[in-house]
Coordinates of C-alpha atoms in Angstrom, one line a residue:
M1 CA 28.9 -49.8 -40.5
K2 CA 27.3 -46.5 -39.7
I3 CA 24.8 -46.6 -36.8
M4 CA 22.9 -44.1 -34.8
L5 CA 23.1 -44.6 -31.1
R6 CA 20.5 -42.9 -28.9
Q7 CA 19.0 -43.0 -25.4
T8 CA 15.3 -43.8 -25.2
A9 CA 12.9 -44.1 -22.3
R10 CA 13.6 -47.8 -22.4
G11 CA 17.4 -47.5 -22.6
L12 CA 20.0 -47.4 -25.3
S13 CA 18.8 -48.1 -28.9
V14 CA 20.7 -48.5 -32.2
Y15 CA 19.4 -47.6 -35.6
V16 CA 21.1 -49.1 -38.7
P17 CA 20.0 -46.9 -41.7
K18 CA 21.2 -49.3 -44.5
K19 CA 19.2 -52.2 -43.0
D20 CA 16.3 -50.0 -41.7
L21 CA 16.8 -51.8 -38.4
E22 CA 16.2 -50.5 -34.9
E23 CA 17.1 -52.6 -31.9
A24 CA 17.5 -52.2 -28.2
V25 CA 20.9 -52.6 -26.5
I26 CA 20.5 -55.6 -24.1
E27 CA 24.1 -55.9 -22.9
Q28 CA 27.2 -53.8 -22.8
E29 CA 30.9 -54.4 -21.9
K30 CA 31.6 -51.0 -20.3
P31 CA 29.3 -48.8 -18.2
D32 CA 30.0 -45.8 -20.4
I33 CA 29.8 -48.0 -23.6
W34 CA 32.6 -46.2 -25.5
G35 CA 35.6 -48.4 -26.6
G36 CA 33.7 -51.6 -25.7
W37 CA 31.1 -53.8 -27.3
I38 CA 27.3 -53.8 -27.1
R39 CA 24.9 -56.6 -27.8
L40 CA 21.6 -55.9 -29.6
K41 CA 18.3 -57.6 -29.0
N42 CA 18.6 -59.4 -32.4
G43 CA 21.9 -61.0 -31.3
W44 CA 24.4 -58.7 -33.1
T45 CA 27.5 -57.6 -31.2
L46 CA 29.0 -54.3 -32.2
K47 CA 32.4 -52.8 -31.3
L48 CA 32.1 -49.1 -30.6
P49 CA 34.9 -46.5 -31.0
D50 CA 36.8 -44.9 -28.1
M51 CA 35.1 -41.6 -27.2
A52 CA 34.8 -39.4 -24.2
A53 CA 32.4 -40.7 -21.5
D54 CA 30.3 -37.5 -21.7
T55 CA 29.7 -37.7 -25.5
P56 CA 26.1 -36.5 -26.1
L57 CA 23.5 -38.8 -27.6
P58 CA 22.1 -39.2 -30.2
I59 CA 25.2 -39.7 -32.3
T60 CA 26.0 -41.3 -35.7
I61 CA 29.2 -43.4 -35.5
E62 CA 31.1 -46.1 -37.3
A63 CA 30.8 -49.4 -35.5
R64 CA 32.2 -52.8 -36.4
K65 CA 30.1 -56.0 -36.2
R66 CA 31.9 -58.7 -34.3
A67 CA 32.0 -62.3 -35.5
E68 CA 29.3 -64.5 -34.0
E69 CA 30.4 -66.8 -31.3
N70 CA 29.6 -70.5 -31.7

């Protein structure tokens, strides 16, 4: 799914245009985020593509939603 990732005063935020959803990032696998997963406040976990650590934000990227863990 296409998402927009941006830095806000409160931290990282993700906007999903097709769902008109904006959520804060509450956990991330890697310090520079790229190539790892992020967890949103609503419970979604998204896998981000590999990109350079100095990639500027905001950016629109293709992310994959991970299956929910039970």
